[in-house]
GROMACS .gro file of C-alpha atoms in nm:
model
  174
    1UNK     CA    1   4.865  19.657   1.402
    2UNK     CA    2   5.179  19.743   1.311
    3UNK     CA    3   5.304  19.637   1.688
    4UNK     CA    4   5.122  19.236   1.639
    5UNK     CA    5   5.338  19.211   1.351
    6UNK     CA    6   5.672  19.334   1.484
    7UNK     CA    7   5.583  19.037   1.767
    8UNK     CA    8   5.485  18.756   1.541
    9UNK     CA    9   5.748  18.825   1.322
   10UNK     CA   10   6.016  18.686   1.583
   11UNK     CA   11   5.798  18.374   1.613
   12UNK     CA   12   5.747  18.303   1.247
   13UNK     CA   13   6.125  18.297   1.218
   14UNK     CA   14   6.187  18.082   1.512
   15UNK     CA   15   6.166  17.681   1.387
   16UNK     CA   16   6.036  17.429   1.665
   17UNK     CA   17   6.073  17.042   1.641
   18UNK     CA   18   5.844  16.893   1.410
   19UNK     CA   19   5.686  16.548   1.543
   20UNK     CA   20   5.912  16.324   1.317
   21UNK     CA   21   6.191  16.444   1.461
   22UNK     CA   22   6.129  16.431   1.843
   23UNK     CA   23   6.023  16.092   1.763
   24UNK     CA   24   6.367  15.964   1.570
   25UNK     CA   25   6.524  16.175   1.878
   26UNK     CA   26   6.349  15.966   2.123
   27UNK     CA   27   6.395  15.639   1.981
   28UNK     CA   28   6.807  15.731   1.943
   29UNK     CA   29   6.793  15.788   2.288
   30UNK     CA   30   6.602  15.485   2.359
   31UNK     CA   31   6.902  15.292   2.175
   32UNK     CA   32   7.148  15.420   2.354
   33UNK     CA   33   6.962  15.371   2.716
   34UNK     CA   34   6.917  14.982   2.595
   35UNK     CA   35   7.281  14.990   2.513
   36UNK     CA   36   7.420  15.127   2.807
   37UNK     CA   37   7.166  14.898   3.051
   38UNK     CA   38   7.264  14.537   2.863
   39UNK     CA   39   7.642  14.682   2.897
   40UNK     CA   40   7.603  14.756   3.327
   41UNK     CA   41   7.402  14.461   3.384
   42UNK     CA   42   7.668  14.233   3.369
   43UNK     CA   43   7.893  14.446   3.592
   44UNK     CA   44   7.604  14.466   3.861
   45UNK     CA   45   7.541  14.118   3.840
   46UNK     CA   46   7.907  14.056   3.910
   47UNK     CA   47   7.889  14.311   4.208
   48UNK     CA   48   7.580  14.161   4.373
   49UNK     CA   49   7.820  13.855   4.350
   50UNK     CA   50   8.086  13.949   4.499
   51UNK     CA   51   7.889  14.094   4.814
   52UNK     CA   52   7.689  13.820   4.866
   53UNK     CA   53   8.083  13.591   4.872
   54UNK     CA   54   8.198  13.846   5.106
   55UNK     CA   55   7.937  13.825   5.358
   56UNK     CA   56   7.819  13.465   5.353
   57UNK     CA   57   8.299  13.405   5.346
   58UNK     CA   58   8.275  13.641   5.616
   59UNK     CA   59   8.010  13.458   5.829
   60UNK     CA   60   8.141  13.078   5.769
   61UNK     CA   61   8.481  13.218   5.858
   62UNK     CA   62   8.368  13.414   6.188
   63UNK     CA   63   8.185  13.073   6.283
   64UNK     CA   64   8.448  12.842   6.214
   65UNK     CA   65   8.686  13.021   6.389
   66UNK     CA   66   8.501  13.050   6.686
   67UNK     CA   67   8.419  12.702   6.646
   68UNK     CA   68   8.803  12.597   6.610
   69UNK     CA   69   8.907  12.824   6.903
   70UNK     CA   70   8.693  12.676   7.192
   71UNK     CA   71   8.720  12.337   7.051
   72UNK     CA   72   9.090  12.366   7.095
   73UNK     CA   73   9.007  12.473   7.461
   74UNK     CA   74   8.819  12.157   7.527
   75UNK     CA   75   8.880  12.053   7.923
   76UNK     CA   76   9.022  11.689   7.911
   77UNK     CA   77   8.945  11.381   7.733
   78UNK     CA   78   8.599  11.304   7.992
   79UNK     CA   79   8.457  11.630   7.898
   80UNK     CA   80   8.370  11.563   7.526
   81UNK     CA   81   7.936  11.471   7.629
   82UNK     CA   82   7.806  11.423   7.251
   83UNK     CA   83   8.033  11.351   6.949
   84UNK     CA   84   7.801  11.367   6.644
   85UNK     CA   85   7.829  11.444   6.318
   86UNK     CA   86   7.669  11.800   6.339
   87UNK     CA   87   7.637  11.863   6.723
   88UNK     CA   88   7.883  11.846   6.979
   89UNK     CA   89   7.866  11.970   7.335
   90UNK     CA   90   8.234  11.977   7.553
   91UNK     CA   91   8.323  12.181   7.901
   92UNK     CA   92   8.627  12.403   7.849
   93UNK     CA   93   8.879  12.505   8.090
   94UNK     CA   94   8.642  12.741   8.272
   95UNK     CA   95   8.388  12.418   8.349
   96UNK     CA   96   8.111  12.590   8.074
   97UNK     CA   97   7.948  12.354   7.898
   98UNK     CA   98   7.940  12.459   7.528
   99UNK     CA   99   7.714  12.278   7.290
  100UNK     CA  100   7.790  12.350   6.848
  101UNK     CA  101   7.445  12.241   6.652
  102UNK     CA  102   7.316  12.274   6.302
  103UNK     CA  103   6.918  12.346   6.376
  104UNK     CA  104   6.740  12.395   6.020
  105UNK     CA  105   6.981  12.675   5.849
  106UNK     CA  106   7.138  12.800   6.138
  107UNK     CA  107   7.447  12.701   6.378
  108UNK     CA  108   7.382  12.750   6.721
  109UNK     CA  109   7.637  12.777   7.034
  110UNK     CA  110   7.444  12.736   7.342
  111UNK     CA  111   7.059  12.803   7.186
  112UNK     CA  112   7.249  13.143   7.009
  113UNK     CA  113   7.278  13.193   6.663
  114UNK     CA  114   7.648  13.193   6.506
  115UNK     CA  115   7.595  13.140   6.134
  116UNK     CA  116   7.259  13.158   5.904
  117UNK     CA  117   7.159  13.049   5.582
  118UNK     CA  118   7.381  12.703   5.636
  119UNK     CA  119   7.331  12.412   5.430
  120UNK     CA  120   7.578  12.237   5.544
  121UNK     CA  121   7.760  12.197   5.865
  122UNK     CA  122   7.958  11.824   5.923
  123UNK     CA  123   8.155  11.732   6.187
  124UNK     CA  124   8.411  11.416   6.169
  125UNK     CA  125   8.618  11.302   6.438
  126UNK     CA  126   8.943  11.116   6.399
  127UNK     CA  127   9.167  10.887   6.640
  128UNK     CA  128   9.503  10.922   6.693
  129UNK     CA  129   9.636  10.648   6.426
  130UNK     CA  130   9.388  10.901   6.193
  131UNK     CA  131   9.098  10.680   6.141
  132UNK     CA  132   8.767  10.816   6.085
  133UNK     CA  133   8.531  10.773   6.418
  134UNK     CA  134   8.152  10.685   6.322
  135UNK     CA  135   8.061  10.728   6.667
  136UNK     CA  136   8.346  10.865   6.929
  137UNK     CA  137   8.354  10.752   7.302
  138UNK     CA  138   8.213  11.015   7.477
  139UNK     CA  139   8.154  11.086   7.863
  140UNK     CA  140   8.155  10.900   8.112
  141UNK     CA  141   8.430  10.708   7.909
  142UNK     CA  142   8.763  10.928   7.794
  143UNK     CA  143   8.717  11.014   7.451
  144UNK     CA  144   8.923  10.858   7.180
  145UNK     CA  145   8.876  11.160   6.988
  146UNK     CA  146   9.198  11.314   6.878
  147UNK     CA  147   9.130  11.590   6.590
  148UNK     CA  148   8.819  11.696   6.498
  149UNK     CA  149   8.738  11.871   6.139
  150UNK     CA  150   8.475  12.099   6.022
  151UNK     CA  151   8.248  12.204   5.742
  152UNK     CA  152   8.002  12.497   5.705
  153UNK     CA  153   7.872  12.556   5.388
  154UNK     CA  154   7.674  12.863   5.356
  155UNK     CA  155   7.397  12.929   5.076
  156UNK     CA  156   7.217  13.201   4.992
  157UNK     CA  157   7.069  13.296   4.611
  158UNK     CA  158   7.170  13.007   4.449
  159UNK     CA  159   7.535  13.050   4.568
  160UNK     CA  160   7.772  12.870   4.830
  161UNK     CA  161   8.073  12.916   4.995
  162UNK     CA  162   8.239  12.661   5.216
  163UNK     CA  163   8.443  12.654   5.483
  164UNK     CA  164   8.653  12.370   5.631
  165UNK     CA  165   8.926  12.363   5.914
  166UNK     CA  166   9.043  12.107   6.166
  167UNK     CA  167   9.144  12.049   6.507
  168UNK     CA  168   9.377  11.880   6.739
  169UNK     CA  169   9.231  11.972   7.099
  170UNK     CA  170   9.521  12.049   7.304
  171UNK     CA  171   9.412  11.900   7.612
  172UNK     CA  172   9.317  11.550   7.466
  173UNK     CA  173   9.572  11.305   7.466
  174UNK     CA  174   9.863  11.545   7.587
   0.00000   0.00000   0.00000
């Protein structure tokens, strides 16, 4: 007997967390959770921003670019097909026909996908004493078409980002 008390002796000593406490320990804790949450939400949201600008800049600029490049590379002034305001189809120096076209969200080069989640892509043609063109000569006639400008606006979450740029083909009009 004298053992079972030199045991429980240790234990009677030893104090434990009452209820009351673990409770006002939780709810502190709680607090500080809510605190620290309605403080990072803010910075996430402003993160999730700035990825979705960087990818949706990234893919209007890739586009445009390419866009701007071959259009720049257009063969001659009787090689400009269709002149609208969001398709166009041209031969370039290598005699490929290329054809730029807004279908639904997405811009398509030759039935490929360049650019999703558009909602917008505009083209506007100009003549040489820069008036606007509603509809340009095209072939078999020689174009009048002598810059060409550009819009892709890409949306995704509720967010856009635009891209314009503009073009004076080389090989129109010398």
């Amino acid at each position: 007997m004298k053992k079972i008390k030199q045991i429980t002796r240790p234990l009677k000593m030893m104090r434990g967390y009452t209820l009351v406490e673990t409770a006002v320990a939780l709810s502190i804790m709680g607090s500080m959770l809510l605190s620290v949450n309605m403080f990072m939400q803010p910075i996430t949201d402003l993160w999730s921003l700035k990825v979705f600008q960087d990818d949706s800049q990234q893919e209007s600029r890739l586009a445009m670019l390419r866009l701007m490049r071959e259009l720049n590379q257009i063969k001659d002034p009787s090689s400009v097909t269709i002149a609208e305001s969001q398709r166009i189809q041209f031969q370039n120096a290598a005699n490929q026909t290329i054809t730029y076209r807004l279908d639904g969200t997405q811009i398509l080069r030759n039935n490929r996908t360049i650019a999703k989640n558009v909602g917008e892509f505009t083209l506007s043609y100009y003549n040489k004493d820069h008036g606007a063109l509603a509809s340009p000569q095209v072939n078999p006639a020689s174009t009048d078409i002598y810059r060409i400008s550009a819009t892709v606006r890409t949306d995704q979450a509720g967010r856009s980002v635009t891209a314009r740029s503009q073009v004076r083909p080389r090989n129109l009009f010398g």
